[in-house]
Tab-separated table of C-alpha atoms (C1' of nucleotides) in Angstrom:
chain	number	residue	atom	x	y	z
A	28	UNK	CA	113.261	130.958	101.606
A	29	UNK	CA	112.269	130.431	105.171
A	30	UNK	CA	109.657	130.631	107.390
A	31	UNK	CA	108.724	127.309	109.653
A	32	UNK	CA	106.314	126.082	106.238
A	33	UNK	CA	109.281	126.298	103.860
A	34	UNK	CA	111.604	125.082	106.220
A	35	UNK	CA	109.443	121.843	106.976
A	36	UNK	CA	108.922	121.601	103.078
A	37	UNK	CA	112.789	121.550	102.466
A	38	UNK	CA	112.958	118.984	105.622
A	39	UNK	CA	110.415	116.678	104.081
A	40	UNK	CA	112.166	116.900	100.472
A	41	UNK	CA	115.625	116.600	101.905
A	42	UNK	CA	114.974	113.430	104.167
A	43	UNK	CA	113.156	111.785	101.351
A	44	UNK	CA	116.157	112.175	98.686
A	45	UNK	CA	119.028	111.398	101.292
A	46	UNK	CA	118.240	109.652	104.588
A	47	UNK	CA	120.805	106.996	104.801
A	48	UNK	CA	123.327	108.744	102.512
A	49	UNK	CA	126.868	108.399	103.436
A	50	UNK	CA	129.501	111.301	103.243
A	51	UNK	CA	132.611	111.004	101.667
A	52	UNK	CA	133.764	114.177	101.297
A	53	UNK	CA	133.062	117.885	102.617
A	54	UNK	CA	134.072	120.978	100.530
A	55	UNK	CA	133.605	124.424	102.081
A	56	UNK	CA	133.631	127.726	99.623
A	57	UNK	CA	132.733	130.449	102.086
A	58	UNK	CA	133.826	129.829	105.365
A	59	UNK	CA	131.840	131.912	107.548
A	60	UNK	CA	128.677	129.735	106.807
A	61	UNK	CA	130.124	127.583	109.431
A	62	UNK	CA	130.204	128.676	113.000
A	63	UNK	CA	130.772	126.751	116.316
A	64	UNK	CA	133.625	125.018	117.609
A	65	UNK	CA	133.588	122.723	114.612
A	66	UNK	CA	134.508	124.979	111.703
A	67	UNK	CA	137.181	124.257	108.995
A	68	UNK	CA	138.934	121.303	108.676
A	69	UNK	CA	137.578	119.801	111.683
A	70	UNK	CA	133.952	120.492	110.434
A	71	UNK	CA	135.202	118.287	107.622
A	72	UNK	CA	136.796	115.568	108.826
A	73	UNK	CA	134.084	114.869	112.098
A	74	UNK	CA	131.279	114.467	108.620
A	75	UNK	CA	133.610	111.908	106.436
A	76	UNK	CA	131.753	108.611	106.678
A	77	UNK	CA	128.827	109.616	109.064
A	78	UNK	CA	125.569	108.174	107.644
A	79	UNK	CA	122.470	110.569	107.915
A	80	UNK	CA	119.830	109.206	109.912
A	81	UNK	CA	117.314	111.425	109.981
A	82	UNK	CA	116.292	115.462	109.585
A	83	UNK	CA	114.321	117.035	112.456
A	84	UNK	CA	113.088	120.653	112.900
A	85	UNK	CA	112.910	123.186	115.491
A	86	UNK	CA	111.190	126.266	114.358
A	87	UNK	CA	113.187	127.234	111.478
A	88	UNK	CA	116.235	125.390	112.105
A	89	UNK	CA	116.913	122.370	110.459
A	90	UNK	CA	118.756	119.344	112.388
A	91	UNK	CA	120.528	116.968	110.407
A	92	UNK	CA	121.074	113.745	112.573
A	93	UNK	CA	124.156	111.795	111.550
A	94	UNK	CA	125.888	108.820	114.009
A	95	UNK	CA	127.275	111.044	116.246
A	96	UNK	CA	126.493	114.263	115.433
A	97	UNK	CA	123.871	116.517	114.500
A	98	UNK	CA	124.264	119.517	111.980
A	99	UNK	CA	122.356	122.015	112.811
A	100	UNK	CA	121.170	124.638	109.766
A	101	UNK	CA	119.542	128.080	109.442
A	102	UNK	CA	118.495	129.165	106.344
A	103	UNK	CA	117.816	132.835	107.082
A	104	UNK	CA	117.155	134.838	104.321
A	105	UNK	CA	117.908	132.792	100.850
A	106	UNK	CA	119.637	129.633	101.891
A	107	UNK	CA	118.508	126.626	99.876
A	108	UNK	CA	119.812	123.014	99.387
A	109	UNK	CA	119.957	120.941	96.308
A	110	UNK	CA	121.127	116.966	95.803
A	111	UNK	CA	122.199	116.797	92.156
A	112	UNK	CA	124.753	114.249	90.558
A	113	UNK	CA	128.591	115.069	91.785
A	114	UNK	CA	129.736	115.729	88.178
A	115	UNK	CA	127.111	118.599	87.759
A	116	UNK	CA	128.788	122.398	87.609
A	117	UNK	CA	128.220	124.248	90.840
A	118	UNK	CA	125.743	127.225	90.475
A	119	UNK	CA	126.739	130.416	91.348
A	120	UNK	CA	127.051	130.619	95.048
A	121	UNK	CA	127.442	127.309	96.199
A	122	UNK	CA	129.210	127.473	99.387
A	123	UNK	CA	129.358	124.109	101.438
A	124	UNK	CA	129.233	120.481	99.434
A	125	UNK	CA	128.423	117.341	101.187
A	126	UNK	CA	129.649	114.728	98.653
A	127	UNK	CA	127.969	110.988	99.159
A	128	UNK	CA	128.980	107.573	98.761
A	129	UNK	CA	126.693	107.395	96.131
A	130	UNK	CA	127.765	109.754	93.157
A	131	UNK	CA	125.558	112.514	94.333
A	132	UNK	CA	126.179	115.710	96.273
A	133	UNK	CA	124.145	117.490	98.886
A	134	UNK	CA	124.845	121.339	98.172
A	135	UNK	CA	124.094	124.385	99.865
A	136	UNK	CA	123.434	127.942	98.035
A	137	UNK	CA	123.004	131.157	99.788
A	138	UNK	CA	123.275	134.172	97.343
A	139	UNK	CA	123.352	136.853	100.553
A	140	UNK	CA	125.632	134.287	102.710
A	141	UNK	CA	123.471	134.804	105.697
A	142	UNK	CA	122.473	131.171	106.594
A	143	UNK	CA	124.793	129.715	109.281
A	144	UNK	CA	125.178	126.221	110.219
A	145	UNK	CA	126.847	124.517	113.117
A	146	UNK	CA	128.065	120.650	113.748
A	147	UNK	CA	127.433	119.671	117.719
A	148	UNK	CA	127.423	116.088	119.153
A	149	UNK	CA	124.259	113.871	119.203
A	150	UNK	CA	122.321	115.106	121.878
A	151	UNK	CA	123.873	118.865	122.399
A	152	UNK	CA	121.261	120.956	119.835
A	153	UNK	CA	120.099	122.751	122.647
A	154	UNK	CA	123.166	124.156	123.879
A	155	UNK	CA	122.760	126.133	120.606
A	156	UNK	CA	121.956	129.595	121.387
A	157	UNK	CA	119.463	130.260	118.357
A	158	UNK	CA	117.577	127.306	119.317
A	159	UNK	CA	117.691	127.808	123.640
A	160	UNK	CA	115.521	130.888	123.038
A	161	UNK	CA	112.496	129.440	120.794
A	162	UNK	CA	108.896	129.089	122.102
A	163	UNK	CA	106.609	126.406	121.247
A	164	UNK	CA	106.287	125.256	117.913
A	165	UNK	CA	103.122	126.600	116.470
A	166	UNK	CA	100.845	123.504	116.949
A	167	UNK	CA	97.575	122.764	119.175
A	168	UNK	CA	99.165	120.553	121.390
A	169	UNK	CA	101.963	122.328	122.371
A	170	UNK	CA	101.581	125.611	121.489
A	171	UNK	CA	98.704	126.380	124.119
A	172	UNK	CA	96.786	129.233	124.923
A	173	UNK	CA	97.038	130.482	128.311
A	174	UNK	CA	100.789	130.578	128.360
A	175	UNK	CA	100.646	132.734	125.657
A	176	UNK	CA	97.645	134.925	126.717
A	177	UNK	CA	100.133	135.353	129.926
A	178	UNK	CA	103.215	136.340	127.918
A	179	UNK	CA	101.534	138.277	125.883
A	180	UNK	CA	100.098	140.451	128.517
A	181	UNK	CA	103.513	141.289	129.905
A	182	UNK	CA	104.898	142.759	126.566
A	183	UNK	CA	104.701	146.400	125.879
A	184	UNK	CA	106.336	146.235	122.521
A	185	UNK	CA	104.156	145.980	119.332
A	186	UNK	CA	102.358	142.701	118.591
A	187	UNK	CA	104.072	142.332	115.529
A	188	UNK	CA	107.769	142.581	116.547
A	189	UNK	CA	106.560	140.267	119.667
A	190	UNK	CA	105.638	137.822	117.674
A	191	UNK	CA	108.995	138.000	115.083
A	192	UNK	CA	111.220	137.217	117.921
A	193	UNK	CA	110.443	133.624	118.423
A	194	UNK	CA	109.991	133.483	121.712
A	195	UNK	CA	106.014	133.723	122.371
A	196	UNK	CA	105.844	130.778	119.578
A	197	UNK	CA	108.386	129.958	116.855
A	198	UNK	CA	107.733	129.676	113.209
A	199	UNK	CA	106.363	133.022	112.217
A	200	UNK	CA	108.568	135.357	109.891
A	201	UNK	CA	107.660	138.373	107.689
A	202	UNK	CA	104.775	137.085	105.576
A	203	UNK	CA	103.051	135.055	107.955
A	204	UNK	CA	102.702	137.408	110.597
A	205	UNK	CA	101.066	139.668	108.605
A	206	UNK	CA	98.654	137.226	107.634
A	207	UNK	CA	98.068	135.905	110.984
A	208	UNK	CA	97.658	139.432	112.176
A	209	UNK	CA	95.224	140.320	109.196
A	210	UNK	CA	93.323	136.727	109.906
A	211	UNK	CA	92.709	138.156	113.753
A	212	UNK	CA	91.932	141.586	112.725
A	213	UNK	CA	94.623	142.887	114.840
A	214	UNK	CA	96.668	145.816	113.921
A	215	UNK	CA	100.633	144.912	113.891
A	216	UNK	CA	101.592	147.987	116.224
A	217	UNK	CA	99.173	146.987	119.233
A	218	UNK	CA	101.317	146.913	121.934
A	219	UNK	CA	101.366	143.466	123.416
A	220	UNK	CA	99.937	143.819	126.827
A	221	UNK	CA	96.752	146.092	124.621
A	222	UNK	CA	95.061	142.847	123.579
A	223	UNK	CA	91.909	141.696	125.525
A	224	UNK	CA	92.399	138.067	126.696
A	225	UNK	CA	89.301	137.418	123.585
A	226	UNK	CA	91.946	138.987	120.920
A	227	UNK	CA	94.522	136.747	122.559
A	228	UNK	CA	92.669	133.935	121.688
A	229	UNK	CA	91.771	134.739	118.335
A	230	UNK	CA	95.161	135.064	117.680
A	231	UNK	CA	96.561	132.185	118.887
A	232	UNK	CA	93.906	130.296	116.695
A	233	UNK	CA	95.084	132.300	113.657
A	234	UNK	CA	98.592	131.678	114.169
A	235	UNK	CA	97.917	127.606	114.515
A	236	UNK	CA	96.025	128.090	111.336
A	237	UNK	CA	97.816	130.172	108.933
A	238	UNK	CA	101.219	128.417	109.624
A	239	UNK	CA	99.031	125.008	109.427
A	240	UNK	CA	97.454	125.664	106.002
A	241	UNK	CA	100.710	127.064	104.408
A	242	UNK	CA	102.485	123.704	105.678
A	243	UNK	CA	99.912	121.611	103.837
A	244	UNK	CA	100.465	123.992	100.673
A	245	UNK	CA	104.038	123.361	100.868
A	246	UNK	CA	104.834	126.645	102.224
A	247	UNK	CA	105.167	129.896	100.285
A	248	UNK	CA	107.237	130.527	97.028
A	249	UNK	CA	107.828	134.287	96.229
A	250	UNK	CA	110.677	136.072	93.998
A	251	UNK	CA	112.976	132.938	93.816
A	252	UNK	CA	113.703	131.075	91.217
A	253	UNK	CA	112.889	127.230	90.219
A	254	UNK	CA	114.208	124.151	91.212
A	255	UNK	CA	115.703	124.318	94.315
A	256	UNK	CA	114.247	122.249	97.399
A	257	UNK	CA	111.306	123.099	98.849
A	258	UNK	CA	110.316	125.757	96.253
A	259	UNK	CA	107.214	123.784	94.772
A	260	UNK	CA	104.689	125.932	97.352
A	261	UNK	CA	101.777	127.206	96.172
A	262	UNK	CA	100.881	129.024	99.712
A	263	UNK	CA	101.343	132.320	97.932
A	264	UNK	CA	97.547	131.965	96.488
A	265	UNK	CA	96.667	132.000	99.750
A	266	UNK	CA	98.339	135.207	100.884
A	267	UNK	CA	95.381	137.781	102.090
A	268	UNK	CA	98.139	140.824	102.523
A	269	UNK	CA	101.468	140.123	102.123
A	270	UNK	CA	102.633	141.589	98.667
A	271	UNK	CA	99.078	142.353	98.320
A	272	UNK	CA	99.293	146.074	98.728
A	273	UNK	CA	96.704	148.431	96.600
A	274	UNK	CA	94.503	145.485	96.628
A	275	UNK	CA	90.917	145.168	97.917
A	276	UNK	CA	91.309	143.569	101.134
A	277	UNK	CA	88.857	139.956	100.934
A	278	UNK	CA	87.104	141.025	103.854
A	279	UNK	CA	86.026	144.507	103.239
A	280	UNK	CA	87.489	145.206	100.030
A	281	UNK	CA	89.336	148.640	101.282
A	282	UNK	CA	92.742	148.795	99.699
A	283	UNK	CA	95.697	146.771	101.575
A	284	UNK	CA	98.031	148.779	102.913
A	285	UNK	CA	102.013	148.823	103.723
A	286	UNK	CA	103.937	150.530	105.953
A	287	UNK	CA	107.065	150.087	108.135
A	288	UNK	CA	107.011	148.160	111.695
A	289	UNK	CA	110.064	147.474	113.340
A	290	UNK	CA	111.878	147.951	110.564
A	291	UNK	CA	109.779	145.017	108.419
A	292	UNK	CA	107.710	145.885	105.235
A	293	UNK	CA	103.876	145.457	107.237
A	294	UNK	CA	100.973	144.746	105.348
A	295	UNK	CA	97.597	145.251	106.864
A	296	UNK	CA	93.531	146.362	106.288
A	297	UNK	CA	93.018	149.763	107.985
A	298	UNK	CA	89.828	148.813	108.275
A	299	UNK	CA	89.735	145.810	109.742
A	300	UNK	CA	93.141	146.003	111.515
A	301	UNK	CA	92.231	149.318	113.868
A	302	UNK	CA	94.864	150.481	116.386
A	303	UNK	CA	91.813	150.850	119.084
A	304	UNK	CA	91.004	147.578	120.641
A	305	UNK	CA	87.989	144.824	120.447
A	306	UNK	CA	87.782	144.938	116.350
A	307	UNK	CA	88.238	141.285	116.569
A	308	UNK	CA	86.594	139.725	113.722
A	309	UNK	CA	85.611	136.202	113.239
A	310	UNK	CA	88.104	133.273	112.587
A	311	UNK	CA	87.925	132.496	108.523
B	3	DA	C1'	122.371	154.868	87.861
B	4	DC	C1'	121.660	154.274	92.623
B	5	DG	C1'	118.963	154.025	96.555
B	6	DG	C1'	115.827	151.607	98.617
B	7	DC	C1'	114.010	146.989	99.050
B	8	DT	C1'	114.267	141.647	100.271
B	9	DG	C1'	110.732	134.579	103.431
B	10	DT	C1'	116.561	136.422	109.141
B	11	DT	C1'	118.813	136.956	113.515
B	12	DA	C1'	122.533	138.762	116.694
B	13	DG	C1'	124.859	142.164	118.406
B	14	DT	C1'	125.248	147.526	120.257
B	15	DC	C1'	123.423	151.325	122.417
B	16	DA	C1'	120.549	154.705	124.605
C	14	DA	C1'	112.376	145.933	128.649
C	15	DT	C1'	112.507	148.358	124.366
C	16	DG	C1'	113.582	150.564	120.090
C	17	DA	C1'	116.784	152.087	117.191
C	18	DC	C1'	120.352	151.166	114.428
C	19	DT	C1'	123.997	148.091	112.184
C	20	DA	C1'	125.758	143.908	110.386
C	21	DA	C1'	126.403	140.103	107.887
C	22	DC	C1'	125.629	139.847	101.679
C	23	DA	C1'	123.877	140.193	96.719
C	24	DG	C1'	120.580	141.124	93.004
C	25	DC	C1'	116.432	142.900	91.512
C	26	DC	C1'	113.217	147.105	90.526
C	27	DG	C1'	111.998	151.936	89.486
DNA sequence: ACGGCTGTTAGTCA
DNA sequence: ATGACTAACAGCCG
């Protein structure tokens, strides 16, 4: 599922459904989903009797705060949660089940089994490697232009993979990075240090806008089926380049192209996003 | 029918 | 530092 807007949608949905719920029992059907020092029996035992206090999000990570522990959950490509009555049959690809005292389950499903969860003591979430590396949240109050420009000016690699690695700013994935680069009129292969200060500023603003609008829309739902938490998004209607291969560019009418950049499918308009500098377009 | 794709990240190697 | 490649997996599409 997840880039930041989808994870945020899951966070809100889960919190509304199960805030203050108490765990009665935990079942694990695919052990490798759980990482860190508390796995298997020790993972289950720690969680029994714990009450869920709140759910936070950092980048694409969900942080479920219990009394003594925080469950850090990353959905990777296809992880999903559902909340259903305990007597409901398990769906295929259900890997972890948290039985609640109120007769419901929180269930974790993940077709490709790429998702990971780790249980740490409250307050220890910053010790998890994936979280330590994260840059600022993509919001105007914490994602500041000048540090972004400064870091970008020292990056020689292409701007698309630079934005995907979560250090400059957290939350972009393959969909929203293509959308933000399109909105900014910047070619995905431009080296980070080739962007002018003005281009960096337009890109910075585009990232904030694209992710902000996607959060408002409840995220993007593509190719995944109904009913799992957080799949009620409708930002797919607002995608300008992702999945629009061959369709006319909304800005100039030329067909959207698809290539590969850093091993990822990459959508862009060859007319609006040139490989040469200073092709900046006004923010839409 | 199979090879290449897929909203991710971490690791290795040159 | 960076890019290429792999691994973790399963399903879908042409």
